[in-house]
Amino acid sequence: MKKVLSGAFLALILIITSVPTYAAKPNIQIKVGGNTVASDVNPEIKNNRTMVPLRVISENLGATVNWSDSQVTLTKNDMRVCSSNLSNQSNTCC
């Protein structure tokens, strides 16, 4: 009987301590120039990196964003940046 109670107590402790960890989701806000920016896509943390929507950040910094198939082009004043592989590489457009 003592082993059963010890096992039940241990299981209860494990459940209680894991619930707050699972339930805790960070409330991430996007701020540009000190102002909170609303977005239709919520920022999220993946592999210890915060993922934010490119369009929302770029447009709030004054850039124009154009998508064509899998290529994105950011334009601001005389600067233009293109990327066809969004995972790691970006290059300057001609």
PDB file of N, CA and C in Angstrom:
ATOM      1  N   MET A   1       0.828  -1.193   0.000  1.00  0.00           N
ATOM      2  CA  MET A   1       0.000   0.000   0.000  1.00  0.00           C
ATOM      3  C   MET A   1       0.872   1.257   0.000  1.00  0.00           C
ATOM      4  N   LYS A   2       1.995   1.176   0.717  1.00  0.00           N
ATOM      5  CA  LYS A   2       2.884   2.329   0.809  1.00  0.00           C
ATOM      6  C   LYS A   2       3.484   2.665  -0.554  1.00  0.00           C
ATOM      7  N   LYS A   3       3.814   1.628  -1.357  1.00  0.00           N
ATOM      8  CA  LYS A   3       4.369   1.854  -2.693  1.00  0.00           C
ATOM      9  C   LYS A   3       3.342   2.486  -3.621  1.00  0.00           C
ATOM     10  N   VAL A   4       2.095   2.096  -3.507  1.00  0.00           N
ATOM     11  CA  VAL A   4       1.028   2.647  -4.336  1.00  0.00           C
ATOM     12  C   VAL A   4       0.842   4.133  -4.030  1.00  0.00           C
ATOM     13  N   LEU A   5       0.800   4.476  -2.736  1.00  0.00           N
ATOM     14  CA  LEU A   5       0.655   5.880  -2.351  1.00  0.00           C
ATOM     15  C   LEU A   5       1.861   6.704  -2.775  1.00  0.00           C
ATOM     16  N   SER A   6       3.048   6.140  -2.650  1.00  0.00           N
ATOM     17  CA  SER A   6       4.250   6.858  -3.079  1.00  0.00           C
ATOM     18  C   SER A   6       4.230   7.090  -4.583  1.00  0.00           C
ATOM     19  N   GLY A   7       3.814   6.077  -5.337  1.00  0.00           N
ATOM     20  CA  GLY A   7       3.721   6.209  -6.797  1.00  0.00           C
ATOM     21  C   GLY A   7       2.679   7.234  -7.203  1.00  0.00           C
ATOM     22  N   ALA A   8       1.529   7.232  -6.540  1.00  0.00           N
ATOM     23  CA  ALA A   8       0.467   8.192  -6.838  1.00  0.00           C
ATOM     24  C   ALA A   8       0.920   9.609  -6.488  1.00  0.00           C
ATOM     25  N   PHE A   9       1.601   9.764  -5.368  1.00  0.00           N
ATOM     26  CA  PHE A   9       2.108  11.072  -4.968  1.00  0.00           C
ATOM     27  C   PHE A   9       3.141  11.596  -5.966  1.00  0.00           C
ATOM     28  N   LEU A  10       4.051  10.729  -6.397  1.00  0.00           N
ATOM     29  CA  LEU A  10       5.057  11.113  -7.369  1.00  0.00           C
ATOM     30  C   LEU A  10       4.415  11.516  -8.703  1.00  0.00           C
ATOM     31  N   ALA A  11       3.420  10.744  -9.152  1.00  0.00           N
ATOM     32  CA  ALA A  11       2.711  11.075 -10.390  1.00  0.00           C
ATOM     33  C   ALA A  11       2.008  12.420 -10.269  1.00  0.00           C
ATOM     34  N   LEU A  12       1.398  12.686  -9.129  1.00  0.00           N
ATOM     35  CA  LEU A  12       0.714  13.957  -8.900  1.00  0.00           C
ATOM     36  C   LEU A  12       1.697  15.127  -8.932  1.00  0.00           C
ATOM     37  N   ILE A  13       2.844  14.972  -8.315  1.00  0.00           N
ATOM     38  CA  ILE A  13       3.877  16.016  -8.319  1.00  0.00           C
ATOM     39  C   ILE A  13       4.349  16.287  -9.749  1.00  0.00           C
ATOM     40  N   LEU A  14       4.579  15.250 -10.530  1.00  0.00           N
ATOM     41  CA  LEU A  14       5.026  15.421 -11.918  1.00  0.00           C
ATOM     42  C   LEU A  14       3.977  16.146 -12.760  1.00  0.00           C
ATOM     43  N   ILE A  15       2.714  15.801 -12.564  1.00  0.00           N
ATOM     44  CA  ILE A  15       1.641  16.461 -13.313  1.00  0.00           C
ATOM     45  C   ILE A  15       1.534  17.926 -12.933  1.00  0.00           C
ATOM     46  N   ILE A  16       1.571  18.220 -11.653  1.00  0.00           N
ATOM     47  CA  ILE A  16       1.441  19.609 -11.181  1.00  0.00           C
ATOM     48  C   ILE A  16       2.601  20.477 -11.673  1.00  0.00           C
ATOM     49  N   THR A  17       3.804  19.959 -11.668  1.00  0.00           N
ATOM     50  CA  THR A  17       4.956  20.771 -12.070  1.00  0.00           C
ATOM     51  C   THR A  17       5.059  20.933 -13.585  1.00  0.00           C
ATOM     52  N   SER A  18       4.479  20.033 -14.363  1.00  0.00           N
ATOM     53  CA  SER A  18       4.577  20.152 -15.818  1.00  0.00           C
ATOM     54  C   SER A  18       3.477  21.023 -16.409  1.00  0.00           C
ATOM     55  N   VAL A  19       2.360  21.209 -15.749  1.00  0.00           N
ATOM     56  CA  VAL A  19       1.253  22.002 -16.275  1.00  0.00           C
ATOM     57  C   VAL A  19       1.639  23.462 -16.494  1.00  0.00           C
ATOM     58  N   PRO A  20       2.254  24.158 -15.545  1.00  0.00           N
ATOM     59  CA  PRO A  20       2.604  25.559 -15.802  1.00  0.00           C
ATOM     60  C   PRO A  20       3.588  25.717 -16.958  1.00  0.00           C
ATOM     61  N   THR A  21       4.500  24.796 -17.130  1.00  0.00           N
ATOM     62  CA  THR A  21       5.451  24.869 -18.230  1.00  0.00           C
ATOM     63  C   THR A  21       4.732  24.732 -19.558  1.00  0.00           C
ATOM     64  N   TYR A  22       3.813  23.822 -19.648  1.00  0.00           N
ATOM     65  CA  TYR A  22       3.072  23.602 -20.876  1.00  0.00           C
ATOM     66  C   TYR A  22       2.137  24.771 -21.172  1.00  0.00           C
ATOM     67  N   ALA A  23       1.498  25.315 -20.150  1.00  0.00           N
ATOM     68  CA  ALA A  23       0.504  26.357 -20.337  1.00  0.00           C
ATOM     69  C   ALA A  23       1.116  27.729 -20.590  1.00  0.00           C
ATOM     70  N   ALA A  24       2.368  27.921 -20.241  1.00  0.00           N
ATOM     71  CA  ALA A  24       2.977  29.243 -20.377  1.00  0.00           C
ATOM     72  C   ALA A  24       3.350  29.511 -21.830  1.00  0.00           C
ATOM     73  N   LYS A  25       2.624  30.439 -22.457  1.00  0.00           N
ATOM     74  CA  LYS A  25       2.949  30.898 -23.805  1.00  0.00           C
ATOM     75  C   LYS A  25       3.309  32.367 -23.702  1.00  0.00           C
ATOM     76  N   PRO A  26       4.446  32.739 -24.239  1.00  0.00           N
ATOM     77  CA  PRO A  26       4.836  34.144 -24.133  1.00  0.00           C
ATOM     78  C   PRO A  26       3.931  35.038 -24.980  1.00  0.00           C
ATOM     79  N   ASN A  27       3.634  36.189 -24.453  1.00  0.00           N
ATOM     80  CA  ASN A  27       2.851  37.176 -25.183  1.00  0.00           C
ATOM     81  C   ASN A  27       3.840  38.087 -25.903  1.00  0.00           C
ATOM     82  N   ILE A  28       4.094  37.813 -27.166  1.00  0.00           N
ATOM     83  CA  ILE A  28       5.085  38.558 -27.935  1.00  0.00           C
ATOM     84  C   ILE A  28       4.396  39.701 -28.664  1.00  0.00           C
ATOM     85  N   GLN A  29       4.915  40.893 -28.483  1.00  0.00           N
ATOM     86  CA  GLN A  29       4.387  42.064 -29.176  1.00  0.00           C
ATOM     87  C   GLN A  29       5.416  42.561 -30.169  1.00  0.00           C
ATOM     88  N   ILE A  30       4.936  43.034 -31.316  1.00  0.00           N
ATOM     89  CA  ILE A  30       5.818  43.626 -32.316  1.00  0.00           C
ATOM     90  C   ILE A  30       5.811  45.132 -32.084  1.00  0.00           C
ATOM     91  N   LYS A  31       7.003  45.695 -31.887  1.00  0.00           N
ATOM     92  CA  LYS A  31       7.114  47.138 -31.699  1.00  0.00           C
ATOM     93  C   LYS A  31       8.093  47.700 -32.713  1.00  0.00           C
ATOM     94  N   VAL A  32       7.682  48.769 -33.392  1.00  0.00           N
ATOM     95  CA  VAL A  32       8.532  49.474 -34.348  1.00  0.00           C
ATOM     96  C   VAL A  32       8.552  50.935 -33.922  1.00  0.00           C
ATOM     97  N   GLY A  33       9.723  51.438 -33.621  1.00  0.00           N
ATOM     98  CA  GLY A  33       9.839  52.820 -33.171  1.00  0.00           C
ATOM     99  C   GLY A  33       9.112  53.084 -31.868  1.00  0.00           C
ATOM    100  N   GLY A  34       9.004  52.068 -31.018  1.00  0.00           N
ATOM    101  CA  GLY A  34       8.343  52.219 -29.725  1.00  0.00           C
ATOM    102  C   GLY A  34       6.835  52.033 -29.777  1.00  0.00           C
ATOM    103  N   ASN A  35       6.270  51.899 -30.975  1.00  0.00           N
ATOM    104  CA  ASN A  35       4.826  51.726 -31.120  1.00  0.00           C
ATOM    105  C   ASN A  35       4.506  50.253 -31.377  1.00  0.00           C
ATOM    106  N   THR A  36       3.479  49.749 -30.700  1.00  0.00           N
ATOM    107  CA  THR A  36       3.049  48.375 -30.901  1.00  0.00           C
ATOM    108  C   THR A  36       2.326  48.272 -32.234  1.00  0.00           C
ATOM    109  N   VAL A  37       2.690  47.263 -33.016  1.00  0.00           N
ATOM    110  CA  VAL A  37       2.134  47.072 -34.349  1.00  0.00           C
ATOM    111  C   VAL A  37       1.239  45.844 -34.349  1.00  0.00           C
ATOM    112  N   ALA A  38       0.035  45.984 -34.911  1.00  0.00           N
ATOM    113  CA  ALA A  38      -0.884  44.854 -35.011  1.00  0.00           C
ATOM    114  C   ALA A  38      -0.539  44.031 -36.250  1.00  0.00           C
ATOM    115  N   SER A  39      -0.728  42.726 -36.144  1.00  0.00           N
ATOM    116  CA  SER A  39      -0.424  41.834 -37.252  1.00  0.00           C
ATOM    117  C   SER A  39      -1.480  40.750 -37.329  1.00  0.00           C
ATOM    118  N   ASP A  40      -1.754  40.275 -38.554  1.00  0.00           N
ATOM    119  CA  ASP A  40      -2.715  39.193 -38.705  1.00  0.00           C
ATOM    120  C   ASP A  40      -2.097  37.838 -38.374  1.00  0.00           C
ATOM    121  N   VAL A  41      -0.763  37.780 -38.311  1.00  0.00           N
ATOM    122  CA  VAL A  41      -0.047  36.562 -37.950  1.00  0.00           C
ATOM    123  C   VAL A  41       0.701  36.818 -36.642  1.00  0.00           C
ATOM    124  N   ASN A  42       0.511  35.970 -35.667  1.00  0.00           N
ATOM    125  CA  ASN A  42       1.183  36.145 -34.379  1.00  0.00           C
ATOM    126  C   ASN A  42       2.650  35.745 -34.460  1.00  0.00           C
ATOM    127  N   PRO A  43       3.524  36.512 -33.825  1.00  0.00           N
ATOM    128  CA  PRO A  43       4.919  36.089 -33.731  1.00  0.00           C
ATOM    129  C   PRO A  43       5.002  34.805 -32.912  1.00  0.00           C
ATOM    130  N   GLU A  44       5.987  33.976 -33.208  1.00  0.00           N
ATOM    131  CA  GLU A  44       6.157  32.742 -32.450  1.00  0.00           C
ATOM    132  C   GLU A  44       7.633  32.424 -32.295  1.00  0.00           C
ATOM    133  N   ILE A  45       7.932  31.628 -31.302  1.00  0.00           N
ATOM    134  CA  ILE A  45       9.313  31.235 -31.032  1.00  0.00           C
ATOM    135  C   ILE A  45       9.515  29.812 -31.535  1.00  0.00           C
ATOM    136  N   LYS A  46      10.515  29.636 -32.431  1.00  0.00           N
ATOM    137  CA  LYS A  46      10.882  28.320 -32.951  1.00  0.00           C
ATOM    138  C   LYS A  46      12.385  28.170 -32.820  1.00  0.00           C
ATOM    139  N   ASN A  47      12.812  27.101 -32.197  1.00  0.00           N
ATOM    140  CA  ASN A  47      14.246  26.827 -32.020  1.00  0.00           C
ATOM    141  C   ASN A  47      14.983  28.015 -31.397  1.00  0.00           C
ATOM    142  N   ASN A  48      14.408  28.602 -30.364  1.00  0.00           N
ATOM    143  CA  ASN A  48      14.991  29.744 -29.653  1.00  0.00           C
ATOM    144  C   ASN A  48      15.159  30.982 -30.529  1.00  0.00           C
ATOM    145  N   ARG A  49      14.353  31.103 -31.584  1.00  0.00           N
ATOM    146  CA  ARG A  49      14.374  32.286 -32.445  1.00  0.00           C
ATOM    147  C   ARG A  49      12.953  32.810 -32.563  1.00  0.00           C
ATOM    148  N   THR A  50      12.819  34.119 -32.533  1.00  0.00           N
ATOM    149  CA  THR A  50      11.501  34.717 -32.653  1.00  0.00           C
ATOM    150  C   THR A  50      11.206  34.976 -34.121  1.00  0.00           C
ATOM    151  N   MET A  51      10.122  34.380 -34.612  1.00  0.00           N
ATOM    152  CA  MET A  51       9.709  34.531 -36.002  1.00  0.00           C
ATOM    153  C   MET A  51       8.613  35.594 -36.061  1.00  0.00           C
ATOM    154  N   VAL A  52       8.832  36.626 -36.871  1.00  0.00           N
ATOM    155  CA  VAL A  52       7.855  37.702 -37.019  1.00  0.00           C
ATOM    156  C   VAL A  52       7.497  37.850 -38.499  1.00  0.00           C
ATOM    157  N   PRO A  53       6.317  38.393 -38.809  1.00  0.00           N
ATOM    158  CA  PRO A  53       5.923  38.562 -40.201  1.00  0.00           C
ATOM    159  C   PRO A  53       6.765  39.639 -40.903  1.00  0.00           C
ATOM    160  N   LEU A  54       7.373  39.267 -42.008  1.00  0.00           N
ATOM    161  CA  LEU A  54       8.252  40.155 -42.762  1.00  0.00           C
ATOM    162  C   LEU A  54       7.512  41.385 -43.268  1.00  0.00           C
ATOM    163  N   ARG A  55       6.327  41.205 -43.811  1.00  0.00           N
ATOM    164  CA  ARG A  55       5.585  42.317 -44.396  1.00  0.00           C
ATOM    165  C   ARG A  55       5.268  43.391 -43.352  1.00  0.00           C
ATOM    166  N   VAL A  56       4.803  42.988 -42.199  1.00  0.00           N
ATOM    167  CA  VAL A  56       4.414  43.953 -41.159  1.00  0.00           C
ATOM    168  C   VAL A  56       5.611  44.792 -40.713  1.00  0.00           C
ATOM    169  N   ILE A  57       6.734  44.150 -40.457  1.00  0.00           N
ATOM    170  CA  ILE A  57       7.934  44.867 -40.024  1.00  0.00           C
ATOM    171  C   ILE A  57       8.421  45.803 -41.120  1.00  0.00           C
ATOM    172  N   SER A  58       8.523  45.295 -42.334  1.00  0.00           N
ATOM    173  CA  SER A  58       9.054  46.090 -43.456  1.00  0.00           C
ATOM    174  C   SER A  58       8.185  47.294 -43.768  1.00  0.00           C
ATOM    175  N   GLU A  59       6.886  47.094 -43.831  1.00  0.00           N
ATOM    176  CA  GLU A  59       5.996  48.207 -44.152  1.00  0.00           C
ATOM    177  C   GLU A  59       5.994  49.267 -43.054  1.00  0.00           C
ATOM    178  N   ASN A  60       6.132  48.845 -41.801  1.00  0.00           N
ATOM    179  CA  ASN A  60       6.192  49.826 -40.715  1.00  0.00           C
ATOM    180  C   ASN A  60       7.527  50.557 -40.665  1.00  0.00           C
ATOM    181  N   LEU A  61       8.530  50.037 -41.348  1.00  0.00           N
ATOM    182  CA  LEU A  61       9.809  50.740 -41.483  1.00  0.00           C
ATOM    183  C   LEU A  61       9.850  51.580 -42.757  1.00  0.00           C
ATOM    184  N   GLY A  62       8.741  51.614 -43.502  1.00  0.00           N
ATOM    185  CA  GLY A  62       8.641  52.457 -44.683  1.00  0.00           C
ATOM    186  C   GLY A  62       8.993  51.784 -45.994  1.00  0.00           C
ATOM    187  N   ALA A  63       9.143  50.484 -46.012  1.00  0.00           N
ATOM    188  CA  ALA A  63       9.492  49.766 -47.237  1.00  0.00           C
ATOM    189  C   ALA A  63       8.229  49.245 -47.929  1.00  0.00           C
ATOM    190  N   THR A  64       8.359  49.001 -49.225  1.00  0.00           N
ATOM    191  CA  THR A  64       7.296  48.374 -49.998  1.00  0.00           C
ATOM    192  C   THR A  64       7.662  46.908 -50.179  1.00  0.00           C
ATOM    193  N   VAL A  65       6.688  46.032 -49.990  1.00  0.00           N
ATOM    194  CA  VAL A  65       6.937  44.595 -50.092  1.00  0.00           C
ATOM    195  C   VAL A  65       6.130  44.036 -51.257  1.00  0.00           C
ATOM    196  N   ASN A  66       6.821  43.343 -52.177  1.00  0.00           N
ATOM    197  CA  ASN A  66       6.159  42.704 -53.309  1.00  0.00           C
ATOM    198  C   ASN A  66       6.529  41.232 -53.341  1.00  0.00           C
ATOM    199  N   TRP A  67       5.504  40.383 -53.489  1.00  0.00           N
ATOM    200  CA  TRP A  67       5.720  38.937 -53.592  1.00  0.00           C
ATOM    201  C   TRP A  67       5.411  38.508 -55.019  1.00  0.00           C
ATOM    202  N   SER A  68       6.259  37.669 -55.578  1.00  0.00           N
ATOM    203  CA  SER A  68       6.037  37.082 -56.888  1.00  0.00           C
ATOM    204  C   SER A  68       6.481  35.629 -56.806  1.00  0.00           C
ATOM    205  N   ASP A  69       5.532  34.723 -56.857  1.00  0.00           N
ATOM    206  CA  ASP A  69       5.794  33.297 -56.649  1.00  0.00           C
ATOM    207  C   ASP A  69       6.510  33.117 -55.308  1.00  0.00           C
ATOM    208  N   SER A  70       7.742  32.627 -55.323  1.00  0.00           N
ATOM    209  CA  SER A  70       8.471  32.416 -54.075  1.00  0.00           C
ATOM    210  C   SER A  70       9.512  33.502 -53.833  1.00  0.00           C
ATOM    211  N   GLN A  71       9.488  34.575 -54.612  1.00  0.00           N
ATOM    212  CA  GLN A  71      10.473  35.654 -54.447  1.00  0.00           C
ATOM    213  C   GLN A  71       9.816  36.866 -53.794  1.00  0.00           C
ATOM    214  N   VAL A  72      10.519  37.444 -52.855  1.00  0.00           N
ATOM    215  CA  VAL A  72      10.043  38.654 -52.193  1.00  0.00           C
ATOM    216  C   VAL A  72      11.021  39.782 -52.503  1.00  0.00           C
ATOM    217  N   THR A  73      10.471  40.976 -52.754  1.00  0.00           N
ATOM    218  CA  THR A  73      11.290  42.154 -53.032  1.00  0.00           C
ATOM    219  C   THR A  73      10.906  43.257 -52.058  1.00  0.00           C
ATOM    220  N   LEU A  74      11.900  43.762 -51.333  1.00  0.00           N
ATOM    221  CA  LEU A  74      11.705  44.891 -50.418  1.00  0.00           C
ATOM    222  C   LEU A  74      12.318  46.119 -51.060  1.00  0.00           C
ATOM    223  N   THR A  75      11.550  47.209 -51.117  1.00  0.00           N
ATOM    224  CA  THR A  75      12.033  48.432 -51.748  1.00  0.00           C
ATOM    225  C   THR A  75      11.800  49.607 -50.820  1.00  0.00           C
ATOM    226  N   LYS A  76      12.861  50.413 -50.642  1.00  0.00           N
ATOM    227  CA  LYS A  76      12.749  51.649 -49.880  1.00  0.00           C
ATOM    228  C   LYS A  76      13.740  52.642 -50.471  1.00  0.00           C
ATOM    229  N   ASN A  77      13.214  53.780 -50.918  1.00  0.00           N
ATOM    230  CA  ASN A  77      14.015  54.806 -51.577  1.00  0.00           C
ATOM    231  C   ASN A  77      14.808  54.183 -52.724  1.00  0.00           C
ATOM    232  N   ASP A  78      16.126  54.272 -52.719  1.00  0.00           N
ATOM    233  CA  ASP A  78      16.950  53.721 -53.787  1.00  0.00           C
ATOM    234  C   ASP A  78      17.438  52.305 -53.485  1.00  0.00           C
ATOM    235  N   MET A  79      17.057  51.754 -52.364  1.00  0.00           N
ATOM    236  CA  MET A  79      17.526  50.425 -51.979  1.00  0.00           C
ATOM    237  C   MET A  79      16.468  49.378 -52.336  1.00  0.00           C
ATOM    238  N   ARG A  80      16.939  48.284 -52.900  1.00  0.00           N
ATOM    239  CA  ARG A  80      16.044  47.195 -53.282  1.00  0.00           C
ATOM    240  C   ARG A  80      16.710  45.873 -52.919  1.00  0.00           C
ATOM    241  N   VAL A  81      16.024  45.036 -52.161  1.00  0.00           N
ATOM    242  CA  VAL A  81      16.562  43.751 -51.730  1.00  0.00           C
ATOM    243  C   VAL A  81      15.590  42.660 -52.155  1.00  0.00           C
ATOM    244  N   CYS A  82      16.138  41.605 -52.789  1.00  0.00           N
ATOM    245  CA  CYS A  82      15.319  40.478 -53.245  1.00  0.00           C
ATOM    246  C   CYS A  82      15.797  39.202 -52.571  1.00  0.00           C
ATOM    247  N   SER A  83      14.876  38.278 -52.452  1.00  0.00           N
ATOM    248  CA  SER A  83      15.243  36.965 -51.939  1.00  0.00           C
ATOM    249  C   SER A  83      14.343  35.935 -52.584  1.00  0.00           C
ATOM    250  N   SER A  84      14.955  34.899 -53.143  1.00  0.00           N
ATOM    251  CA  SER A  84      14.166  33.822 -53.711  1.00  0.00           C
ATOM    252  C   SER A  84      14.198  32.593 -52.811  1.00  0.00           C
ATOM    253  N   ASN A  85      15.175  32.521 -51.913  1.00  0.00           N
ATOM    254  CA  ASN A  85      15.266  31.447 -50.938  1.00  0.00           C
ATOM    255  C   ASN A  85      15.196  32.100 -49.571  1.00  0.00           C
ATOM    256  N   LEU A  86      14.022  32.101 -48.958  1.00  0.00           N
ATOM    257  CA  LEU A  86      13.820  32.851 -47.720  1.00  0.00           C
ATOM    258  C   LEU A  86      14.487  32.232 -46.518  1.00  0.00           C
ATOM    259  N   SER A  87      15.012  31.013 -46.623  1.00  0.00           N
ATOM    260  CA  SER A  87      15.581  30.372 -45.438  1.00  0.00           C
ATOM    261  C   SER A  87      16.907  30.951 -45.034  1.00  0.00           C
ATOM    262  N   ASN A  88      17.855  31.144 -45.963  1.00  0.00           N
ATOM    263  CA  ASN A  88      19.196  31.584 -45.551  1.00  0.00           C
ATOM    264  C   ASN A  88      19.808  32.670 -46.408  1.00  0.00           C
ATOM    265  N   GLN A  89      19.410  32.800 -47.635  1.00  0.00           N
ATOM    266  CA  GLN A  89      20.134  33.696 -48.533  1.00  0.00           C
ATOM    267  C   GLN A  89      19.268  34.857 -48.973  1.00  0.00           C
ATOM    268  N   SER A  90      19.857  36.012 -49.077  1.00  0.00           N
ATOM    269  CA  SER A  90      19.219  37.145 -49.712  1.00  0.00           C
ATOM    270  C   SER A  90      20.303  37.871 -50.494  1.00  0.00           C
ATOM    271  N   ASN A  91      19.897  38.471 -51.570  1.00  0.00           N
ATOM    272  CA  ASN A  91      20.868  39.177 -52.395  1.00  0.00           C
ATOM    273  C   ASN A  91      20.246  40.459 -52.924  1.00  0.00           C
ATOM    274  N   THR A  92      21.081  41.320 -53.444  1.00  0.00           N
ATOM    275  CA  THR A  92      20.616  42.592 -53.968  1.00  0.00           C
ATOM    276  C   THR A  92      20.148  42.399 -55.400  1.00  0.00           C
ATOM    277  N   CYS A  93      18.997  42.969 -55.714  1.00  0.00           N
ATOM    278  CA  CYS A  93      18.452  42.846 -57.072  1.00  0.00           C
ATOM    279  C   CYS A  93      19.113  43.836 -58.000  1.00  0.00           C
ATOM    280  N   CYS A  94      19.046  43.534 -59.261  1.00  0.00           N
ATOM    281  CA  CYS A  94      19.575  44.455 -60.274  1.00  0.00           C
ATOM    282  C   CYS A  94      18.546  45.500 -60.615  1.00  0.00           C
TER     283      CYS A  94
END
